Short mmCIF file of C-alpha atoms in Angstrom, two decimals:
data_model
loop_
_atom_site.label_atom_id
_atom_site.label_comp_id
_atom_site.label_asym_id
_atom_site.label_seq_id
_atom_site.Cartn_x
_atom_site.Cartn_y
_atom_site.Cartn_z
CA MET A 1 -6.89 46.45 60.10
CA ARG A 2 -6.45 42.98 61.49
CA ARG A 3 -8.82 41.61 58.85
CA THR A 4 -7.34 43.66 56.04
CA ILE A 5 -3.86 42.15 56.20
CA PRO A 6 -4.89 38.49 55.65
CA LEU A 7 -7.21 39.53 52.83
CA LEU A 8 -4.44 41.41 51.06
CA THR A 9 -2.15 38.44 51.51
CA ILE A 10 -4.66 36.13 49.89
CA ILE A 11 -5.14 38.46 46.96
CA LEU A 12 -1.40 38.87 46.47
CA VAL A 13 -0.76 35.13 46.64
CA GLY A 14 -3.53 34.58 44.11
CA LEU A 15 -2.07 37.16 41.75
CA VAL A 16 1.39 35.66 42.04
CA ALA A 17 0.03 32.17 41.49
CA SER A 18 -1.83 33.18 38.34
CA ALA A 19 1.24 34.99 37.05
CA CYS A 20 3.20 31.73 37.35
CA LYS A 21 0.83 29.86 35.05
CA PRO A 22 1.06 30.07 31.26
CA HIS A 23 -2.01 31.29 29.46
CA TYR A 24 -2.83 29.67 26.11
CA ASP A 25 -2.65 31.98 23.14
CA GLY A 26 -2.33 29.59 20.20
CA LEU A 27 -0.39 26.63 18.90
CA GLU A 28 2.76 26.89 16.83
CA ILE A 29 2.76 24.08 14.28
CA ARG A 30 5.59 22.95 12.03
CA TYR A 31 5.11 20.26 9.38
CA LEU A 32 8.13 17.97 9.29
CA ASP A 33 7.79 17.19 5.59
CA GLY A 34 8.47 20.83 4.82
CA ILE A 35 5.44 21.05 2.56
CA GLY A 36 3.34 24.03 3.47
CA VAL A 37 2.94 25.71 6.80
CA PHE A 38 0.10 25.86 9.20
CA ASP A 39 -2.16 28.81 8.58
CA THR A 40 -5.51 30.00 9.73
CA ALA A 41 -7.19 27.62 7.29
CA GLY A 42 -6.28 24.83 9.70
CA LEU A 43 -4.63 21.44 9.55
CA GLU A 44 -4.47 19.70 6.19
CA VAL A 45 -3.44 16.28 4.90
CA VAL A 46 -4.12 14.33 1.70
CA GLU A 47 -6.45 11.34 1.81
CA GLY A 48 -4.55 8.08 2.28
CA GLN A 49 -1.40 9.89 3.35
CA ALA A 50 0.36 10.84 6.56
CA ARG A 51 2.08 14.02 7.74
CA ALA A 52 4.17 14.51 10.82
CA LEU A 53 4.10 17.80 12.68
CA GLU A 54 5.54 19.32 15.81
CA VAL A 55 3.54 21.60 18.03
CA GLU A 56 4.41 24.15 20.65
CA PRO A 57 1.76 25.97 22.68
CA ILE A 58 2.20 29.70 22.97
CA SER A 59 1.56 31.54 26.21
CA ASP A 60 0.57 35.20 26.34
CA ASN A 61 1.67 35.38 29.93
CA PRO A 62 4.93 37.33 29.70
CA HIS A 63 6.17 35.74 32.90
CA GLU A 64 5.48 32.08 32.17
CA ASP A 65 5.83 29.91 29.07
CA TYR A 66 4.69 26.35 28.55
CA GLU A 67 7.27 23.74 29.44
CA ASN A 68 7.96 20.22 28.20
CA PHE A 69 6.02 18.73 31.10
CA ASP A 70 2.88 20.54 29.97
CA LEU A 71 1.09 17.73 28.16
CA VAL A 72 -0.34 18.71 24.78
CA GLU A 73 -2.93 16.43 23.17
CA LEU A 74 -4.57 16.74 19.77
CA VAL A 75 -7.87 14.90 19.44
CA SER A 76 -9.69 14.51 16.16
CA LEU A 77 -13.42 15.00 16.46
CA SER A 78 -13.95 12.65 13.51
CA PRO A 79 -11.33 9.85 13.40
CA THR A 80 -13.03 8.29 10.36
CA VAL A 81 -11.98 11.40 8.42
CA LEU A 82 -8.75 12.35 10.14
CA THR A 83 -6.72 10.48 12.72
CA VAL A 84 -4.27 12.45 14.83
CA ALA A 85 -1.85 10.09 16.50
CA PRO A 86 0.92 10.84 18.98
CA SER A 87 4.41 10.02 17.82
CA THR A 88 7.76 9.26 19.36
CA ASP A 89 8.32 12.72 20.85
CA VAL A 90 5.90 14.45 23.20
CA ASP A 91 5.50 17.41 20.88
CA ARG A 92 5.23 15.32 17.70
CA PHE A 93 2.01 14.12 16.09
CA VAL A 94 1.07 12.44 12.82
CA LEU A 95 -1.96 13.47 10.80
CA ILE A 96 -3.46 10.53 8.91
CA GLY A 97 -5.93 11.23 6.13
CA VAL A 98 -8.46 8.43 6.39
CA ALA A 99 -11.17 9.80 4.11
CA ALA A 100 -11.72 13.07 2.28
CA GLY A 101 -13.70 15.60 4.28
CA THR A 102 -13.54 18.24 6.96
CA THR A 103 -13.46 17.96 10.71
CA ALA A 104 -11.93 19.69 13.71
CA VAL A 105 -9.14 18.90 16.13
CA GLU A 106 -9.42 19.66 19.80
CA VAL A 107 -6.30 20.99 21.52
CA ARG A 108 -5.93 19.93 25.14
CA ILE A 109 -3.20 21.02 27.49
CA ASN A 110 -2.90 19.21 30.80
CA ASP A 111 -6.38 17.78 30.17
CA ASP A 112 -7.90 21.22 29.68
CA LYS A 113 -9.61 21.91 26.36
CA VAL A 114 -8.00 25.12 25.15
CA ASP A 115 -8.68 25.33 21.41
CA ILE A 116 -10.41 23.87 18.38
CA LEU A 117 -8.58 23.79 15.02
CA ASP A 118 -10.25 23.30 11.67
CA ALA A 119 -8.91 20.29 9.76
CA ARG A 120 -9.28 19.09 6.21
CA VAL A 121 -8.50 15.85 4.40
CA VAL A 122 -8.01 16.60 0.71
CA ALA A 123 -9.06 14.01 -1.88
CA GLN A 124 -6.48 12.65 -4.29
CA PRO A 125 -7.10 13.06 -8.00
CA THR A 126 -9.11 10.17 -9.33
CA GLU A 127 -7.93 7.96 -12.21
CA GLY A 128 -7.62 9.74 -15.51
CA GLN A 129 -7.34 13.21 -14.01
CA MET B 1 13.69 -2.50 2.47
CA ALA B 2 13.00 1.19 2.67
CA ALA B 3 13.70 3.65 5.44
CA GLY B 4 10.66 5.00 7.21
CA GLU B 5 10.00 8.67 6.69
CA LEU B 6 10.37 9.44 10.39
CA GLY B 7 13.75 7.69 10.37
CA ASN B 8 13.00 5.27 13.18
CA GLY B 9 13.25 2.01 11.20
CA THR B 10 12.81 0.19 7.92
CA PHE B 11 9.84 -1.20 6.02
CA GLU B 12 10.31 -4.59 4.35
CA TYR B 13 8.26 -5.86 1.43
CA GLY B 14 6.81 -9.36 1.47
CA CYS B 15 5.75 -11.13 -1.70
CA GLY B 16 2.09 -11.73 -2.36
CA GLY B 17 2.44 -14.87 -4.48
CA VAL B 18 3.89 -16.43 -7.62
CA THR B 19 2.64 -13.61 -9.86
CA ASP B 20 4.39 -10.91 -7.82
CA PRO B 21 7.00 -9.28 -10.10
CA ALA B 22 9.03 -8.17 -7.06
CA CYS B 23 9.80 -11.79 -6.25
CA ARG B 24 10.53 -13.47 -9.56
CA ALA B 25 11.42 -17.14 -9.48
CA GLY B 26 10.46 -17.35 -5.84
CA ALA B 27 13.14 -14.97 -4.65
CA SER B 28 12.40 -12.53 -1.88
CA ALA B 29 12.18 -8.87 -2.73
CA ALA B 30 15.66 -7.38 -2.59
CA SER B 31 14.43 -3.84 -2.17
CA PHE B 32 11.18 -2.11 -1.47
CA PRO B 33 9.31 -1.71 -4.76
CA GLY B 34 8.77 1.64 -6.41
CA CYS B 35 5.04 1.12 -6.76
CA LEU B 36 2.27 -1.39 -6.26
CA ALA B 37 -0.06 -2.89 -8.83
CA LEU B 38 -3.72 -2.10 -8.41
CA GLY B 39 -5.43 -5.32 -7.36
CA GLY B 40 -2.15 -6.82 -6.17
CA TYR B 41 -1.64 -8.68 -2.88
CA PHE B 42 1.49 -8.23 -0.78
CA ASP B 43 2.77 -7.92 2.76
CA VAL B 44 4.71 -5.26 4.63
CA THR B 45 6.67 -5.53 7.85
CA TYR B 46 8.61 -3.01 9.89
CA THR B 47 11.77 -3.14 11.96
CA LEU B 48 12.88 -0.47 14.39
CA VAL B 49 16.47 0.69 14.06
CA ASP B 50 16.75 0.82 17.82
CA LEU B 51 14.77 -1.98 19.43
CA ASP B 52 15.32 -0.46 22.85
CA GLU B 53 12.95 2.24 21.74
CA LEU B 54 10.11 -0.23 22.11
CA ASP B 55 10.94 -0.46 25.78
CA ASP B 56 11.12 3.32 25.95
CA LEU B 57 7.67 3.47 24.42
CA GLY B 58 6.45 0.83 26.82
CA GLN B 59 5.18 -1.35 23.99
CA ALA B 60 5.77 -4.98 23.16
CA PHE B 61 5.36 -5.06 19.40
CA ILE B 62 4.79 -3.02 16.29
CA TYR B 63 2.02 -3.45 13.76
CA ILE B 64 1.35 -1.94 10.35
CA GLN B 65 -1.89 -0.34 9.24
CA PRO B 66 -2.76 1.52 6.07
CA ALA B 67 -3.44 5.23 6.44
CA SER B 68 -6.74 4.68 4.67
CA PRO B 69 -8.61 1.40 4.09
CA SER B 70 -9.81 2.79 0.77
CA TYR B 71 -6.25 2.43 -0.59
CA PHE B 72 -5.05 -0.74 1.09
CA GLY B 73 -7.07 -3.67 2.32
CA GLY B 74 -5.89 -5.84 5.15
CA PRO B 75 -5.13 -7.04 7.72
CA ASP B 76 -3.64 -10.49 6.98
CA VAL B 77 -2.21 -9.48 3.65
CA PHE B 78 -2.56 -6.13 1.98
CA LEU B 79 -4.47 -5.50 -1.21
CA ALA B 80 -3.89 -2.39 -3.32
CA ARG B 81 -7.41 -1.12 -3.87
CA ARG B 82 -7.12 2.27 -5.46
CA VAL B 83 -4.74 4.21 -7.70
CA GLY B 84 -2.90 7.01 -5.93
CA ARG B 85 -0.21 7.62 -3.36
CA ALA B 86 -0.84 6.20 0.06
CA ALA B 87 0.94 5.46 3.31
CA PHE B 88 1.54 2.55 5.62
CA ILE B 89 1.71 3.48 9.28
CA ALA B 90 3.87 1.62 11.80
CA TYR B 91 2.25 1.73 15.24
CA ALA B 92 3.40 0.76 18.71
CA ASP B 93 0.01 0.66 20.41
CA ASP B 94 -1.49 4.04 19.43
CA ILE B 95 1.87 5.74 18.90
CA VAL B 96 3.04 6.26 15.33
CA VAL B 97 6.68 5.28 15.15
CA ASP B 98 7.06 5.63 11.39
CA TYR B 99 5.33 5.72 8.04
CA LEU B 100 6.05 5.17 4.35
CA HIS B 101 4.29 6.37 1.21
CA ILE B 102 4.10 4.41 -2.02
CA GLU B 103 2.39 4.81 -5.40
CA ILE B 104 -0.36 2.48 -6.53
CA VAL B 105 -0.64 2.23 -10.31
CA ALA B 106 -2.95 0.36 -12.65
CA PRO B 107 -1.00 -2.29 -14.59
CA ASP B 108 -1.05 -1.80 -18.35
CA GLY B 109 0.46 -5.07 -19.50
CA ILE B 110 1.24 -8.68 -18.72
CA THR B 111 4.79 -9.95 -18.94
CA LEU B 112 5.33 -13.65 -19.65
CA VAL B 113 8.71 -15.15 -18.81
CA ASP B 114 10.44 -18.46 -19.30
CA PRO B 115 11.89 -18.91 -15.80
CA GLY B 116 14.63 -21.27 -17.00
CA ALA B 117 16.08 -18.92 -19.58
CA GLY B 118 14.86 -15.74 -17.92
CA GLU B 119 13.55 -14.56 -21.27
CA LEU B 120 10.30 -13.01 -22.35
CA ILE B 121 8.03 -15.36 -24.25
CA ASP B 122 4.84 -15.45 -26.23
CA ARG B 123 5.11 -19.07 -27.32
CA VAL B 124 5.81 -22.24 -25.36
CA GLU B 125 6.74 -25.66 -26.69
CA VAL B 126 6.06 -28.63 -24.49
CA GLU B 127 6.23 -32.36 -25.05
CA VAL B 128 3.33 -34.70 -24.65
CA GLY B 129 3.37 -35.92 -21.05
CA SER B 130 5.66 -33.13 -19.87
CA THR B 131 5.06 -29.77 -18.24
CA ALA B 132 6.46 -26.33 -18.96
CA THR B 133 6.55 -23.64 -16.32
CA ILE B 134 5.99 -20.02 -17.14
CA GLU B 135 5.92 -16.86 -15.05
CA ALA B 136 3.34 -14.15 -15.52
CA TYR B 137 3.54 -10.70 -13.98
CA ALA B 138 1.59 -7.50 -14.20
CA SER B 139 3.64 -4.66 -15.65
CA SER B 140 3.37 -0.93 -16.03
CA MET B 141 5.07 1.41 -18.46
CA GLY B 142 5.11 4.03 -15.73
CA CYS B 143 6.83 1.93 -13.08
CA ALA B 144 9.95 -0.13 -13.58
CA SER B 145 9.74 -1.81 -10.19
CA LEU B 146 6.10 -2.79 -9.92
CA ALA B 147 5.09 -5.21 -7.17
CA GLY B 148 2.04 -7.05 -5.92
CA ALA B 149 0.57 -10.40 -6.89
CA VAL B 150 -2.45 -9.73 -9.07
CA PRO B 151 -4.85 -12.69 -9.11
CA THR B 152 -4.34 -14.50 -12.39
CA THR B 153 -6.62 -16.72 -14.39
CA LEU B 154 -5.21 -19.18 -16.92
CA THR B 155 -7.48 -20.63 -19.56
CA SER B 156 -6.48 -23.27 -22.07
CA ALA B 157 -8.51 -23.04 -25.25
CA ASP B 158 -8.13 -26.76 -25.79
CA PRO B 159 -7.33 -28.78 -22.68
CA THR B 160 -7.13 -31.95 -24.74
CA ILE B 161 -3.90 -30.52 -26.19
CA ALA B 162 -2.54 -28.61 -23.19
CA MET B 163 -3.94 -27.89 -19.79
CA VAL B 164 -2.94 -25.88 -16.79
CA SER B 165 -1.80 -28.32 -14.20
CA ASP B 166 -0.72 -26.56 -11.04
CA LEU B 167 -2.19 -23.95 -8.76
CA THR B 168 1.01 -22.85 -7.07
CA ALA B 169 3.01 -22.25 -10.24
CA LEU B 170 2.00 -21.50 -13.78
CA GLN B 171 2.51 -24.94 -15.30
CA ILE B 172 1.28 -26.19 -18.63
CA ALA B 173 0.95 -29.91 -19.25
CA GLY B 174 1.15 -31.26 -22.79
CA GLN B 175 -1.69 -33.71 -23.41
CA ARG B 176 -1.48 -34.54 -27.11
CA GLU B 177 0.30 -33.20 -30.15
CA GLY B 178 -1.12 -29.95 -31.49
CA THR B 179 -1.27 -26.23 -30.96
CA THR B 180 -3.58 -24.24 -28.75
CA THR B 181 -3.79 -20.97 -26.91
CA LEU B 182 -3.44 -20.18 -23.25
CA THR B 183 -5.14 -16.99 -22.11
CA VAL B 184 -3.57 -15.29 -19.12
CA GLN B 185 -5.92 -12.85 -17.45
CA MET B 186 -5.13 -10.33 -14.71
CA GLY B 187 -8.07 -8.14 -13.88
CA ASP B 188 -9.07 -6.29 -17.03
CA LEU B 189 -5.89 -7.29 -18.84
CA SER B 190 -5.39 -10.46 -20.80
CA ARG B 191 -2.66 -11.93 -22.93
CA GLU B 192 -2.52 -14.98 -25.12
CA LEU B 193 0.29 -17.48 -25.17
CA GLN B 194 0.69 -19.97 -27.99
CA ILE B 195 1.20 -23.51 -26.74
CA VAL B 196 2.76 -26.02 -29.11
CA VAL B 197 2.66 -29.62 -27.91
CA VAL B 198 5.19 -31.81 -29.65
CA PRO B 199 5.82 -35.56 -29.49
CA ALA B 200 7.83 -36.66 -26.50
CA THR B 201 11.54 -36.64 -27.28
CA GLY B 202 12.89 -35.87 -23.86
CA THR B 203 13.30 -32.08 -24.05
CA THR B 204 11.04 -29.17 -23.24
CA THR B 205 11.78 -25.66 -24.42
CA ALA B 206 10.21 -22.25 -24.16
CA GLU B 207 10.77 -20.16 -27.26
CA THR B 208 11.34 -16.44 -27.05
CA ASP B 209 10.84 -13.57 -29.41
CA GLY B 210 12.51 -10.91 -27.28
CA THR B 211 9.39 -8.81 -26.80
CA GLY B 212 7.15 -10.43 -24.31
CA THR B 213 5.33 -7.44 -22.82
CA ASP B 214 1.98 -6.50 -24.22
CA SER B 215 -0.40 -3.86 -23.07
CA ASP B 216 -3.35 -5.03 -25.10
CA SER B 217 -6.43 -6.25 -23.34
CA GLY B 218 -6.92 -9.55 -25.02
CA SER B 219 -7.42 -8.54 -28.60
CA GLU B 220 -4.41 -10.29 -30.02
CA SER B 221 -5.36 -12.34 -33.05
CA GLY B 222 -4.90 -12.77 -36.74
CA SER B 223 -1.37 -13.96 -37.22
CA THR B 224 -0.28 -17.48 -37.97
CA ASP B 225 3.01 -18.84 -36.81
CA ALA B 226 5.86 -19.68 -39.15
CA THR B 227 4.89 -23.29 -39.45
CA GLY B 228 1.40 -22.41 -40.46
CA THR B 229 -0.11 -24.27 -37.57
CA SER B 230 -3.57 -23.10 -36.73
CA THR B 231 -4.15 -22.39 -33.10
CA GLY B 232 -7.85 -22.67 -33.38
CA SER B 233 -9.42 -24.89 -30.80
CA SER B 234 -10.68 -28.20 -31.92
CA GLY B 235 -12.39 -29.00 -28.67
CA ASP B 236 -15.41 -27.42 -27.10
CA GLU B 237 -14.13 -27.08 -23.54
CA THR B 238 -11.64 -24.88 -21.75
CA THR B 239 -9.93 -25.24 -18.42
CA THR B 240 -9.57 -22.25 -16.16
CA ILE B 241 -7.40 -21.93 -13.10
CA THR B 242 -7.21 -18.86 -10.94
CA ILE B 243 -4.03 -18.15 -9.01
CA GLY B 244 -3.69 -15.75 -6.16
CA ASP B 245 -7.35 -15.14 -5.46
CA THR B 246 -9.57 -16.49 -2.76
CA ASP B 247 -11.32 -18.76 -5.25
CA THR B 248 -8.73 -21.21 -6.49
CA ASP B 249 -11.03 -23.88 -7.78
CA THR B 250 -10.39 -25.52 -11.11
CA ASP B 251 -13.33 -25.04 -13.37
CA THR B 252 -14.30 -26.67 -16.62
CA ASP B 253 -16.44 -24.45 -18.76
CA THR B 254 -18.09 -24.86 -22.11
CA ASP B 255 -16.61 -22.44 -24.60
CA THR B 256 -19.17 -21.71 -27.27
CA SER B 257 -16.77 -19.54 -29.22
CA SER B 258 -14.02 -22.10 -29.55
CA SER B 259 -14.85 -22.81 -33.15
CA SER B 260 -13.26 -19.54 -34.18
CA SER B 261 -9.77 -19.94 -35.51
CA SER B 262 -7.90 -17.12 -33.88
CA SER B 263 -4.25 -17.85 -33.96
CA SER B 264 -2.02 -16.38 -31.39
CA GLY B 265 1.63 -15.88 -31.94
CA THR B 266 3.61 -12.73 -31.96
CA GLY B 267 0.69 -10.54 -31.18
CA GLU B 268 2.90 -7.52 -31.66
#
C-alpha cells in the first residue's frame, strides 16, 4: 500500500501533464491573396511569384489548443524550387516560387518535426502560349 | 512608387539608363511602371511605412531580391530576363516584409523622340558641325507604361555624313552635307532614322511626322523623301555605338552592303 500511493500519483501527474499539451492534428492554412485555398494537394505557388499565407496548428487534444507562443516553422526541403520565408507576423509566411517543380515543406512546432506537406511550384506559360 | 502587397511599405522604381521610357529626358520615374521591357535594366528600392518596424524586427536594413533569378537578374541592377509575371521580395534579413508583382513583356517597337519638341520623329535634320539629340525607347502595344533601359546600338550608315557622337545620350553629329540613315537597334528590334545634314546656318531642327512608333524589325525601306534625296550610303564604313550594355566600345566596321540604296523616311 505504501508503494502503491506514490506510483498512482506519478501516473496521475503524467496523465494530467499530457492532457495539458496540445497534440498536432494538422495545419490550417489561409492564403492572404484570396486565390485558392489549401487542400490535400498541398502548397502551391507560381514560378517567379510570391504568396503570403497564415497558418494555425490544430490540436486534437480537447483540453489544450496551440497558443501564440508555440513556435511554428515551415522549412522547404528544396529551397531552389520553393522558398518558404517567415514574415512580419509569427503565423505568417511567404511562399516564393523559385523554379518550377515539386518539393515538400516540413512543419515544425517548438522545434519538433510534426508534419510534411507536399508543395508545388507551377510553371508560367511560355511566350506565345 | 507602388504599395507593397503586404501593405508594409512602398517600392520605388529607379531608371536603368537613357533609353528607359519611364524616365524620359532624364526625369525620375513618377510612378511605378505598369510593366518591364524584356532585356531592360532598372533598379528597385523599398521603403517601410513604419521605420520603427525595422527595430521591431531587429534588423538594420532592407534589401530587395527577385522571387526567381530566371525572371530578374541582379544584384547591382536588375535585368528583366523572361516574359511573365514575377515578384520582387523585400527582405529584412530572412524575414519577408513585403513583395510586389509586375509584368515583363517583350517590346514590339522602338519609339524615337525629339527631346526638345517632345515629338515623335523618323527624320532628323542637323547642321554640319552641330549635334542633334534624340531619345529612343522600347515600346509595347500591350503596355502603355513600359519601363527598363534596353541596351541600344546606333549605327550610322555613312559616318562621313553623320556619326553618333556620345555614349551617354543619343547624339548625332553632322559631318558633311548629305543624307544618311541611322539604325537604332534594341535586341531583335531595329528602326531606321533618316539623317539630313545641312550646311551650317546656326539652327538645328528635328522634323516630325506625328507617327514615330514602329513595330517592324528593321525592314523599312523603299520610300524616298519629298526632296528626292537618296539615303544610300556613299561610304563603305559604319559607326556603331552601344548604349546601356556592358560593352560600350565604339566600333568601326566595314559594311559590305552599303552600296545598296535603301532610303529611309516615313517607313510607315
